[in-house]
């Protein structure tokens, strides 16, 4: 039998060891502030994410939040993450206009979403989905919630600005494994949704943490490339797996605020899926890996990031002529509404644009980390390629940021066809699919913005 005193001594020793790992030595400090604000709707509202849901939400499973992190005292870099399916450029511009009064520059602001499919739709999101399917009262409630979400995002950033204090930043990368490619391919052609086990995924889990003067973790930011659709088409409010990840990370780290963002996982879905319990399991898996990573060796960051932002135009295939759209008016549903929108553009300007406005932002923490922020639903092929051409060990790829132009397919996906290449374009009011040149244009833009210091070295070990 082990004496009681030895058991107690071992317990104290283990506790001290754990504390010493949690409270790491401090490095260079930078001004950091974090905040979170509730954005759970207080009135009935239509939910985004599934076109088959035509009635307003029936209840709340878990609350929704907006979370903000501010890095830097002057000209701060600001990230605000909203539990929502997607935020348009127009909504970001409305928020940026307000935050300009607080000395937050629009090009240093990133507005990202968790892409939960169980949050209210916002004005302008996937516009064709609701054309001709709503009544004036529903439209008013969507506008009211959009205004509320902008108010709360502004509040979250304002609070983070006032709560800034000297902190140290560190980052590391681990893995999460519940994401699986959802594009089932037969004979080289898209055959539907499912789980294609031999298709690409990005299992990387980059994590950034901020510690206060005592070495305690005060902010955690994690990123994973997977659709936030574990719960499915349930017509109730929830943050899905990303919401649970934030909840469990905050439980693990006490006073910390957690921000969960989504990588290039537009064709990756949670496996398994189907209910809230599974969503919580996925969220706990993220939290468990995050805690493990922050107990081990991390890379210190030397200060606030250098920020660059560009607006580029991605090429679409040549739009079809007026006769096509006039014929499409005879169809029903979404295609009828798209035809009306295209004909309205032809009447107004005599042309349909063959380009899509697309924002790209990059945050560079010296040579230690390059964060890339991409708009819309970016497929995993971009992650695979960029982590081959750039130094994946210093790269963080974030999608669903700053605008919601729909899916951004790769050459492979355009060749295979299917939802991400074709069907989904209708919902975002695009006249057709992207031109295959889209992949090289976006990748080359990212490489230029990141710079040669992040290029892959010859013989680089492949990303896991």
Coordinates of N, CA and C in Angstrom, one line a residue, residues 314-325 338 342 346 350-356 414 422 425 430-438:
X314 N -12.2 37.3 -60.1 CA -12.0 36.0 -60.5 C -12.9 35.7 -61.8
X315 N -12.4 35.0 -62.7 CA -13.0 34.8 -64.0 C -14.1 33.7 -64.0
X316 N -15.2 34.1 -64.6 CA -16.3 33.1 -64.9 C -16.3 32.7 -66.3
X317 N -16.9 31.6 -66.6 CA -17.1 31.2 -68.0 C -18.0 32.3 -68.7
X318 N -17.9 32.4 -70.0 CA -18.6 33.4 -70.8 C -20.1 33.2 -70.5
X319 N -20.8 34.3 -70.0 CA -22.2 34.2 -69.7 C -23.0 33.9 -71.0
X320 N -24.1 33.2 -70.8 CA -25.0 32.8 -71.9 C -25.8 34.1 -72.4
X321 N -26.3 34.1 -73.6 CA -27.0 35.2 -74.2 C -28.4 35.4 -73.6
X322 N -29.0 36.5 -73.9 CA -30.4 36.8 -73.5 C -31.4 35.7 -73.8
X323 N -31.2 35.1 -74.9 CA -32.2 34.1 -75.3 C -32.2 32.9 -74.3
X324 N -31.1 32.6 -73.8 CA -31.0 31.5 -72.8 C -31.8 31.9 -71.5
X325 N -31.7 33.1 -71.1 CA -32.3 33.5 -69.8 C -33.8 33.7 -70.1
X338 N -33.0 33.1 -61.0 CA -31.7 33.5 -61.5 C -31.9 34.2 -62.9
X342 N -30.7 37.9 -64.1 CA -29.8 38.1 -65.2 C -30.4 39.0 -66.3
X346 N -29.1 42.7 -67.7 CA -29.0 43.0 -69.2 C -29.8 44.3 -69.5
X350 N -26.8 46.2 -70.2 CA -26.6 45.5 -71.5 C -25.6 44.4 -71.4
X351 N -25.1 44.0 -70.2 CA -24.2 42.9 -70.1 C -24.3 42.3 -68.8
X352 N -23.8 41.0 -68.8 CA -23.7 40.3 -67.5 C -22.2 40.1 -67.3
X353 N -21.7 40.5 -66.1 CA -20.3 40.4 -65.8 C -19.8 39.0 -65.8
X354 N -18.6 38.8 -66.4 CA -18.0 37.5 -66.4 C -16.9 37.4 -65.3
X355 N -17.0 38.3 -64.3 CA -16.0 38.3 -63.2 C -16.7 38.4 -61.9
X356 N -16.0 38.0 -60.8 CA -16.5 38.0 -59.5 C -15.5 38.8 -58.6
X414 N -13.9 21.5 -61.2 CA -14.6 22.0 -62.4 C -14.6 20.8 -63.4
X422 N -21.1 23.6 -60.2 CA -22.2 24.1 -61.0 C -23.5 24.5 -60.2
X425 N -23.8 27.6 -57.9 CA -23.6 29.0 -58.5 C -24.9 29.7 -58.6
X430 N -24.8 33.9 -59.7 CA -23.8 33.9 -60.7 C -24.4 33.3 -62.0
X431 N -24.0 33.8 -63.2 CA -24.6 33.3 -64.4 C -24.1 31.9 -64.9
X432 N -23.1 31.4 -64.2 CA -22.6 30.1 -64.6 C -21.4 29.7 -63.8
X433 N -20.6 28.7 -64.2 CA -19.5 28.2 -63.5 C -18.3 29.1 -63.7
X434 N -17.3 28.9 -62.9 CA -16.0 29.6 -63.0 C -15.2 29.1 -64.2
X435 N -14.4 29.9 -64.8 CA -13.4 29.5 -65.8 C -12.3 28.7 -65.0
X436 N -11.7 27.7 -65.6 CA -10.6 26.9 -65.0 C -9.4 27.8 -64.6
X437 N -9.3 29.0 -65.2 CA -8.1 29.8 -64.9 C -8.3 30.4 -63.4
X438 N -9.4 30.2 -62.8 CA -9.6 30.7 -61.4 C -8.6 30.2 -60.5

